[in-house]
XYZ file of C-alpha atoms in Angstrom:
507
model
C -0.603 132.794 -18.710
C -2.907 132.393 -22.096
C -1.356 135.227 -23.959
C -0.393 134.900 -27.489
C -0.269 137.019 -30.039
C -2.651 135.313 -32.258
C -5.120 134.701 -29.316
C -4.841 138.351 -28.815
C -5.453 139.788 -32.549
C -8.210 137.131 -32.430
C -10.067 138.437 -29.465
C -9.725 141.672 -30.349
C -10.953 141.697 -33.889
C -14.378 139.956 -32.286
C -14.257 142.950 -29.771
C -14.006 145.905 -32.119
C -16.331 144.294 -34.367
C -19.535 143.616 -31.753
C -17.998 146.498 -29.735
C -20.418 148.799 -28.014
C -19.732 150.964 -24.890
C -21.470 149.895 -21.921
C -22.940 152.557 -19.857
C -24.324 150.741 -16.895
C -22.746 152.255 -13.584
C -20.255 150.834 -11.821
C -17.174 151.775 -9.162
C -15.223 152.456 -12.301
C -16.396 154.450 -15.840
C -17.144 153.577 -18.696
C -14.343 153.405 -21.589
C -13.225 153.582 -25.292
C -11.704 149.658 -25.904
C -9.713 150.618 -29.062
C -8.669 153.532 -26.737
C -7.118 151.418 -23.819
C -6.620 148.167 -26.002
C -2.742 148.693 -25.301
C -3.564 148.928 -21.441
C -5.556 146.121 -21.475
C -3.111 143.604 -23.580
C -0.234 144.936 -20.535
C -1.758 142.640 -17.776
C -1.691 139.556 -19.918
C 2.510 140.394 -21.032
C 3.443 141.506 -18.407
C 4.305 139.117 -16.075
C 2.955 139.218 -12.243
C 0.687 142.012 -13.192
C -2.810 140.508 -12.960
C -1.704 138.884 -9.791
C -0.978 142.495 -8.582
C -4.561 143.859 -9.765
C -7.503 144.471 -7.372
C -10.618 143.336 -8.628
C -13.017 145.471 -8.044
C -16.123 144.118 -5.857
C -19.116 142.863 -8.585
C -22.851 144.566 -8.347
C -25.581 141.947 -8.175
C -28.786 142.247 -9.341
C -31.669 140.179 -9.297
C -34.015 139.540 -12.215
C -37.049 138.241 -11.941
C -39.173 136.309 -14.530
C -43.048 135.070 -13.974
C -43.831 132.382 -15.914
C -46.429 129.771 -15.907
C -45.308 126.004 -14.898
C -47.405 122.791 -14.273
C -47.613 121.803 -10.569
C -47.928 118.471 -10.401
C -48.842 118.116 -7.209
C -51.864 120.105 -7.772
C -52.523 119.079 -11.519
C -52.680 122.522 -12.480
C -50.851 125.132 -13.998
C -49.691 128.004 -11.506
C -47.488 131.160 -11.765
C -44.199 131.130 -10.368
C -41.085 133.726 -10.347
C -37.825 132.167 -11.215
C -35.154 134.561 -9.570
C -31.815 134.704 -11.021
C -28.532 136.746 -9.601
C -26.711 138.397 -12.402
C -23.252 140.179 -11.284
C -21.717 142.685 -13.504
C -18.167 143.154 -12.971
C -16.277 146.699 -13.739
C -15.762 147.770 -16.796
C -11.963 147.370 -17.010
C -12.333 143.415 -15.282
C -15.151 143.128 -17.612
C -12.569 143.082 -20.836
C -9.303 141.340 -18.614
C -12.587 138.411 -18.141
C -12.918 138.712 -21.486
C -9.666 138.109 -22.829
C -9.021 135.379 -20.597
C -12.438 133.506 -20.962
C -11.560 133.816 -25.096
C -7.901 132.455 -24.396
C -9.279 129.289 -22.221
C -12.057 128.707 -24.148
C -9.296 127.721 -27.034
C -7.726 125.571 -24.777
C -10.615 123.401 -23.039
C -12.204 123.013 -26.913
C -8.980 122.083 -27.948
C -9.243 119.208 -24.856
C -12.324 118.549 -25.909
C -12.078 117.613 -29.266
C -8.793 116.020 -28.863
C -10.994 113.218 -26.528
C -13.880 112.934 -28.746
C -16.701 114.620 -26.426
C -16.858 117.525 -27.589
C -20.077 116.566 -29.256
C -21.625 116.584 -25.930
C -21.002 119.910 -24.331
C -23.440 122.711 -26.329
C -23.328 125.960 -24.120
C -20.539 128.741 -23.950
C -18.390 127.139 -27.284
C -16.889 129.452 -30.500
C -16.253 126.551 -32.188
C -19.774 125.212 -33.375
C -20.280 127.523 -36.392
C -22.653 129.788 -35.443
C -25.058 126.772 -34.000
C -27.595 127.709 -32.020
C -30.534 126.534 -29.471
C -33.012 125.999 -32.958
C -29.749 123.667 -34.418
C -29.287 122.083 -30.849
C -32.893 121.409 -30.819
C -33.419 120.174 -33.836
C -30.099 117.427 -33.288
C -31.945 116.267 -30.269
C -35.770 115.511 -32.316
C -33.821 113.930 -35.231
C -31.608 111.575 -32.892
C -35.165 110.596 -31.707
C -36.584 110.256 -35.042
C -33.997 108.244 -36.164
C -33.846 105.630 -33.053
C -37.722 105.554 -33.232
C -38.990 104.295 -29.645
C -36.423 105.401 -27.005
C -36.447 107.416 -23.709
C -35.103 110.967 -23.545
C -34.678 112.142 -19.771
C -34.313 115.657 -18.787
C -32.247 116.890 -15.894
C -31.850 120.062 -14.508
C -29.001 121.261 -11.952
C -30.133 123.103 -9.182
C -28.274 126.330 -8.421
C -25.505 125.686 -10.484
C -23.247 128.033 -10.135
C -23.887 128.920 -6.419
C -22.815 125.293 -5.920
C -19.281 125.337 -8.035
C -16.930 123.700 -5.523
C -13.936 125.530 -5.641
C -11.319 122.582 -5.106
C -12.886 120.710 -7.549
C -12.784 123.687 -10.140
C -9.427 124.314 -9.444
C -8.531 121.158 -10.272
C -10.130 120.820 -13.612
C -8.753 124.624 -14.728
C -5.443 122.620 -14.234
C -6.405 119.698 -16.200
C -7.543 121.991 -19.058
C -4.021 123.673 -18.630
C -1.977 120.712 -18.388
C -0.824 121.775 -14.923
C -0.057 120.420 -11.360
C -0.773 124.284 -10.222
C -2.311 127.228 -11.052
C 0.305 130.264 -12.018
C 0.003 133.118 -10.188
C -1.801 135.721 -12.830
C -4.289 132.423 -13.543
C -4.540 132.018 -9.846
C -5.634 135.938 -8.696
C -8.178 135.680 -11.475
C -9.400 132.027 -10.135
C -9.417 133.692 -6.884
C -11.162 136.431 -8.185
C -14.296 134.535 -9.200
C -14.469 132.228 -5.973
C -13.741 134.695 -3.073
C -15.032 137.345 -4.849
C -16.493 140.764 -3.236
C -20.142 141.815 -4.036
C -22.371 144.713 -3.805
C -26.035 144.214 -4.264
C -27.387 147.047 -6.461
C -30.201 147.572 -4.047
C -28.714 148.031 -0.950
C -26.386 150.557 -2.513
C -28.992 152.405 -4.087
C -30.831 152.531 -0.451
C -27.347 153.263 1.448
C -26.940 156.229 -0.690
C -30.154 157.617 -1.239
C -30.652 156.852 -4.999
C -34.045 155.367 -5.048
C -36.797 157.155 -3.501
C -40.182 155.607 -2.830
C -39.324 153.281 -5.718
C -38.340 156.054 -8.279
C -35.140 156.394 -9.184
C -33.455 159.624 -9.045
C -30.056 161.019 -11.103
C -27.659 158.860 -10.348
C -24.122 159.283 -10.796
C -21.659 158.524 -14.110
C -19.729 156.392 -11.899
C -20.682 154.768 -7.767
C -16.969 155.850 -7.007
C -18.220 159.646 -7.395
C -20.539 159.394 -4.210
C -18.283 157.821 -1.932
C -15.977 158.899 1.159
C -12.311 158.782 0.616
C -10.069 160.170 -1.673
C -8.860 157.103 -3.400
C -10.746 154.389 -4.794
C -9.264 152.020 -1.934
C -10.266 154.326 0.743
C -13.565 154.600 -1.070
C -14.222 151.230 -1.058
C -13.214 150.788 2.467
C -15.672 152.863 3.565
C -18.666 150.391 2.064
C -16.966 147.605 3.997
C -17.060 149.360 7.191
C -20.520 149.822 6.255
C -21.295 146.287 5.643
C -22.482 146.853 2.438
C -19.344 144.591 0.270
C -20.011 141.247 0.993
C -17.464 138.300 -0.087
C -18.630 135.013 -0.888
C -17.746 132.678 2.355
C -20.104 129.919 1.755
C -19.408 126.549 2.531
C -19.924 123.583 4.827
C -18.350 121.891 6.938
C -16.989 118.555 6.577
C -17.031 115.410 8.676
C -13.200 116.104 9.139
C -14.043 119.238 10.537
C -12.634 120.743 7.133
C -14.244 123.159 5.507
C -15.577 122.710 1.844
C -15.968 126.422 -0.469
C -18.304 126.861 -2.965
C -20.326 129.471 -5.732
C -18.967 131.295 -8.542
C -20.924 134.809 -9.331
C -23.058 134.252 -12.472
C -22.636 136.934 -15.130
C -19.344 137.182 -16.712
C -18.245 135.089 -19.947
C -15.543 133.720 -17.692
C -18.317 132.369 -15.413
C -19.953 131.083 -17.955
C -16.349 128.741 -19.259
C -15.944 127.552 -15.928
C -19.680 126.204 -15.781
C -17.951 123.873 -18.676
C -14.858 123.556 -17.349
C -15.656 122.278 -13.760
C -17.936 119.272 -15.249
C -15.253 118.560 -17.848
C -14.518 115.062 -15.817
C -18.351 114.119 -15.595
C -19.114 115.139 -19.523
C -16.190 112.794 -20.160
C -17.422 110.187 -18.242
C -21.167 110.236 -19.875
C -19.600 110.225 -22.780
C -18.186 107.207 -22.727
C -20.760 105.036 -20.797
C -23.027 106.633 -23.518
C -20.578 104.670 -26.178
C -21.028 101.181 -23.689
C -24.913 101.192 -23.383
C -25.622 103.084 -26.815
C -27.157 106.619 -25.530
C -27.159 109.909 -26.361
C -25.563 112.722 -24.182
C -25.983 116.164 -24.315
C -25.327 119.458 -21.766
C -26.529 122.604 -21.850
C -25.291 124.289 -19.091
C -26.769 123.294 -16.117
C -29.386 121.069 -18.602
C -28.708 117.579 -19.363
C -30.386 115.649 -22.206
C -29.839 111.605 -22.236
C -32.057 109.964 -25.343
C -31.556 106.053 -24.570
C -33.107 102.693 -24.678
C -36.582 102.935 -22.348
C -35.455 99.729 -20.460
C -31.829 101.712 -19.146
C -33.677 104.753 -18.891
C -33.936 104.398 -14.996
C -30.447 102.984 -14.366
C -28.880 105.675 -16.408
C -31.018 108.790 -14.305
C -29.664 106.905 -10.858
C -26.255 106.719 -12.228
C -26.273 110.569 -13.479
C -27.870 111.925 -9.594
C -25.131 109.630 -7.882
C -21.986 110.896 -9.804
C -23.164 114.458 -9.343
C -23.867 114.760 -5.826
C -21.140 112.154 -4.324
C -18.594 113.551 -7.056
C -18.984 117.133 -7.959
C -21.353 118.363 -4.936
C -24.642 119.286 -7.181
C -28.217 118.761 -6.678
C -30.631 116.922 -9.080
C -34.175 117.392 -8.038
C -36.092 113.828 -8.809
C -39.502 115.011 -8.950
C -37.836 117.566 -12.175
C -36.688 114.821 -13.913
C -38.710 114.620 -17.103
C -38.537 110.977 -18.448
C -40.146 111.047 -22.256
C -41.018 107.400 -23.899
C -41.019 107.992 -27.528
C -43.606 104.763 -28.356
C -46.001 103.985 -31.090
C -49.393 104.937 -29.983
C -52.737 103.624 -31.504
C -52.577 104.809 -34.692
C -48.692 103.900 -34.803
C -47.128 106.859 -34.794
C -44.514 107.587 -32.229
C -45.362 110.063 -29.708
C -44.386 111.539 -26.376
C -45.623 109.323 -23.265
C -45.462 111.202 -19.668
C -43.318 107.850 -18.900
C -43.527 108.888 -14.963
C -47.012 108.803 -14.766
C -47.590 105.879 -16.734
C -45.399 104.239 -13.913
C -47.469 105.671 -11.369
C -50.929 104.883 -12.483
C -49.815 101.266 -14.106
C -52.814 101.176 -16.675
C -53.503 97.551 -17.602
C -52.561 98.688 -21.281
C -52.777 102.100 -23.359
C -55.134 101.921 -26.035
C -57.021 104.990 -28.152
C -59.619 105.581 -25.263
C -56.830 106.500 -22.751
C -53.761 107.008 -24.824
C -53.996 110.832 -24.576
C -54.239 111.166 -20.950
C -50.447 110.526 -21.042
C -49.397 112.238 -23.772
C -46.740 114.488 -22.584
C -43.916 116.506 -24.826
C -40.249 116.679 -24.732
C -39.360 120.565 -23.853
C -35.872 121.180 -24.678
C -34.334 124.211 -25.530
C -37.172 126.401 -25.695
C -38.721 124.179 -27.774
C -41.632 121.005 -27.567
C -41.356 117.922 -29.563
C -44.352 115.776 -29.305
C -42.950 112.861 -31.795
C -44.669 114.114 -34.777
C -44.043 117.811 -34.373
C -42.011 120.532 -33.434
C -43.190 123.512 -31.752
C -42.281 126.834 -29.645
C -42.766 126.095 -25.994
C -46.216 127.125 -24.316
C -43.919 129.454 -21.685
C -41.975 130.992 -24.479
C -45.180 132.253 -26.128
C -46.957 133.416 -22.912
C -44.348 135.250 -21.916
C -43.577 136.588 -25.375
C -47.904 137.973 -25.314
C -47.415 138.383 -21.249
C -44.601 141.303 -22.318
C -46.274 142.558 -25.622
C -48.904 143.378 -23.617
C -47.195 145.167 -20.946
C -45.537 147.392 -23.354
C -49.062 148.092 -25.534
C -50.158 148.971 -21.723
C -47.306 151.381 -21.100
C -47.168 153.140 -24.871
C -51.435 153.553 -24.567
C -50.561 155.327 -21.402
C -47.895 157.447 -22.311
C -50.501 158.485 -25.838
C -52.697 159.652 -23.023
C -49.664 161.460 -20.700
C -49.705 164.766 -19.905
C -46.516 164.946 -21.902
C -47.812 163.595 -25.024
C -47.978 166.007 -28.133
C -48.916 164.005 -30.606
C -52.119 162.848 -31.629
C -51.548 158.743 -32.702
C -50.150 156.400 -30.352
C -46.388 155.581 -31.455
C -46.561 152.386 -32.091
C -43.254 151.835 -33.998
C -41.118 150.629 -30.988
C -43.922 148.029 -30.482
C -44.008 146.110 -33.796
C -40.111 146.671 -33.686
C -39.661 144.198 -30.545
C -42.713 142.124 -30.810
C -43.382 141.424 -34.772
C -41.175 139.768 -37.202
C -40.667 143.304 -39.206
C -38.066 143.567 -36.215
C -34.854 142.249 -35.889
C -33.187 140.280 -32.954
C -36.266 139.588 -30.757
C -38.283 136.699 -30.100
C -40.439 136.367 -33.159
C -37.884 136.973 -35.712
C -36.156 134.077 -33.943
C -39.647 131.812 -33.923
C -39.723 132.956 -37.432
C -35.922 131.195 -38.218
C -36.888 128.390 -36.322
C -39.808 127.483 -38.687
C -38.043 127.601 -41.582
C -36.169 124.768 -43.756
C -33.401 126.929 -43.926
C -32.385 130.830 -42.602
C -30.417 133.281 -43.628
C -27.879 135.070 -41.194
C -24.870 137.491 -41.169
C -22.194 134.555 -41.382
C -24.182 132.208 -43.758
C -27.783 129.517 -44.081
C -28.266 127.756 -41.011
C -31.247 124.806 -40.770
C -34.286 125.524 -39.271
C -36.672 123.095 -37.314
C -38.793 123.405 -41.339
C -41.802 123.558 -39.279
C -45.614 124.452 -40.103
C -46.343 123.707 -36.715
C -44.550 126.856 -35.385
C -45.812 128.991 -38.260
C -49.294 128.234 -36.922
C -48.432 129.503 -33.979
C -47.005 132.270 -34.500
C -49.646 132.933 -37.520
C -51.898 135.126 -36.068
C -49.160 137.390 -33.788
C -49.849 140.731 -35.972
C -53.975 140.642 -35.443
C -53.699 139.880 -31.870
C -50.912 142.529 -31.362
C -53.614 145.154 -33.467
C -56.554 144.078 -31.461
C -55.120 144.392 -28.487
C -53.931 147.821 -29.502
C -57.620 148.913 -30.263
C -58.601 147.704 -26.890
C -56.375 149.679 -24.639
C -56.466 152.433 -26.241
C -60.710 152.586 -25.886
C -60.626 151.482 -22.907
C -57.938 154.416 -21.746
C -59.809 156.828 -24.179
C -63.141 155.819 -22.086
C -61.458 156.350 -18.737
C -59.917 160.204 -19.546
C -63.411 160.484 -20.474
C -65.365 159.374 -17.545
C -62.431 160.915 -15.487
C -63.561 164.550 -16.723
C -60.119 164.929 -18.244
C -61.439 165.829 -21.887
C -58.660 164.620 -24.268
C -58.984 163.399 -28.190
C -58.926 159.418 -29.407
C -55.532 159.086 -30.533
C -55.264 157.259 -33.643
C -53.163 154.181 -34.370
């Protein structure tokens, strides 16, 4: 086991300090950590204990995002949903995650560093100073800037974490650990987060009657409180004889006739280590055929960034899909690969060529009278880099307006509610989350990013120091105003025309 008692002080000092009860429901309630610290810091001295513990089965939700992406085969721009799972484990396995995610995460940067990559590997790390996605970002345009014409590919894993082989993860948690095995604790809590037990949020809410005609109704302090049984075990029972915990099975089978295990839930900070952990041999290995053939590697997660020479750009995306999928069982879609060729254009400046396309249409040469047709910037990070300049990703900022204007929808209605007692529309909570005279949301991050340099809790960090993005963002407060003005006509009009007499609420 991880435990020591500087690990442990550590950890908890970050835990009091960004502390905050969670109240989301679960089979267990919610709890006071300074209050059961003591409890807690039992499983990891006492020895056998975690291997003793039930964990208790996860509830799954899925989120769902709309966002606007290019199609290429239609050469248009079209709205998708991206779907993600989220599990949420209880809140006591919630902290014993914790602990153990902060105690392994010493260990594999330790590993890390000690072999030089640790450059490479951005996501999930407490060691990077407080660097974030703008920082990341802004690493990636300078390495560019500084090689002048180069290739950057983009790569994107698909399902990531539903794909985690399990042998192979194992395997790498004992090369972090300097093991030939797992020890017990460290193997129930690997077992944990490969065979674990599941409940999606939905069908529970259906089985027990919680969500009627897609209202929710009071729902309990704690899932346990609604079931049969007069233990938690017995409670729990009951669901499975109900078919409503489901354990994670999937797999294939082999040519052997052997079968192959795979997924980890996604959700928990100790998820979120063992993304790192199970590519820790691959990262390595990029690494140093980056050193060989003089390229830049970078992973964020399930996104990889590779800035090279144009003329290995090809060999190197062929050599990253094959080591993957014949080595760690993941998926690289082709036709996502983004290949970027940083080249001089007419007026010799470097800029962003859609290096795929050029390929595909072979022009005879690119000159000024055709040069834009292939223009095409690097997005990475949330962020664009078209050679020149540095902006805030198209998506980010339609989604940012696409949920600004959802909420001035839903405040203009609530103005006009049959509860409402005032006679202005409130319209505090919106310039809170969706102006920079909030804190913590999407434009007082923009804002950062523009900057030369920030200021933060911990310290200055470097911003992208660019006018680009404070063009952008420029005109955020008029357009959040106007809109404003709009609705609330428009509803004023309708309670009008409806008969319902009512006054204009002010803003």
């Amino acid at each position: 086991m991880l435990f020591s008692e500087d690990i442990w002080n550590q950890w908890v000092a970050r835990t009091e300090d960004k502390f905050e009860r969670k109240s989301y429901i679960h089979f267990d309630h919610p709890f006071d950590f300074v209050k059961r610290q003591n409890e807690i810091k039992s499983f990891f001295t006492t020895s056998g204990k975690i291997s003793k513990h039930s964990f208790l089965p996860l509830i799954k939700i899925i989120t769902k995002t709309p966002r606007f992406k290019f199609q290429d085969d239609l050469r248009e721009y079209g709205l998708e949903t991206k779907e993600r799972p989220i599990s949420f484990a209880s809140h006591l396995d919630t902290f014993l995650y914790g602990f153990y995610s902060y105690a392994l995460t010493e260990v594999y940067q330790k590993y890390i560093k000690d072999r030089g990559f640790d450059d490479c590997v951005l996501a999930y790390r407490t060691d990077l100073n407080g660097k974030c996605n703008i920082q990341f970002a802004k690493e990636a345009f300078e390495t560019i800037r500084a090689k002048g014409p180069c290739t950057a590919l983009a790569l994107d894993i698909k399902g990531y974490f539903d794909s985690i082989d399990h042998t192979i993860l194992k395997s790498m948690w004992c090369r972090v650990l300097g093991q030939l095995s797992l020890a017990p604790d460290d193997y129930a809590i690997y077992k944990s987060l490969t065979k674990y037990a599941y409940v999606k949020q939905s069908t529970l809410l259906k089985h027990f009657g919680l969500k009627v005609r897609g209202k929710n109704i009071k729902k309990p302090s704690s899932y346990s409180n609604i079931l049969k049984g007069k233990t938690l075990s017995e409670k729990l029972n009951s669901l499975r004889e109900d078919d409503v915990i489901v354990v994670n099975r999937a797999h294939e089978v082999l040519a052997n006739g052997k079968k192959r295990y795979f997924g980890i839930p996604q959700g928990s900070s100790l998820s979120a280590l063992l993304s790192n952990v199970y590519l820790l041999e691959f990262d390595e290995f990029m690494f140093k055929i980056g050193q060989e053939r003089n390229f830049v590697y970078r992973r964020y997660c399930d996104d990889i960034l590779i800035i090279c020479p144009t003329r290995d750009a090809t060999d190197i995306q062929k050599i990253i899909i094959d080591t993957i999928r014949n080595d760690f069982h993941l998926t690289i879609q082709d036709k996502k690969v983004e290949m970027i060729e940083f080249a001089f254009n007419s007026k010799k400046q470097i800029r962003a060529f859609n290096l795929k396309k050029i390929s595909q249409d072979l022009p005879s040469q690119l000159n000024s009278s055709n040069e834009q047709r292939y223009y095409k910037n690097l997005q990475y990070l949330g962020f664009e880099f078209t050679g020149q300049t540095i902006l805030i990703r198209n998506s980010s900022l339609s989604r940012y307006f696409r949920k600004m204007r959802a909420r001035i929808v839903k405040t203009i209605g609530m103005a006009y509610g049959k509860r409402a007692v005032s006679d202005r529309v409130f319209k505090e909570q919106i310039l809170h989350r969706y102006t920079h005279l909030g804190k913590r949301n999407f434009l007082h991050y923009a804002y950062h990013a523009s900057q030369n340099e920030y200021r933060v809790r911990k310290g200055i960090r470097t911003g992208m120091d660019s006018p680009a993005i404070r063009k952008q963002l420029a005109r955020h407060f008029q357009i959040i105003f106007k809109s404003l003005s709009i609705k609330n006509s428009k509803r004023f009009a309708f309670k009008i025309a409806s008969g319902k007499g009512t006054k204009f609420k002010k803003i």
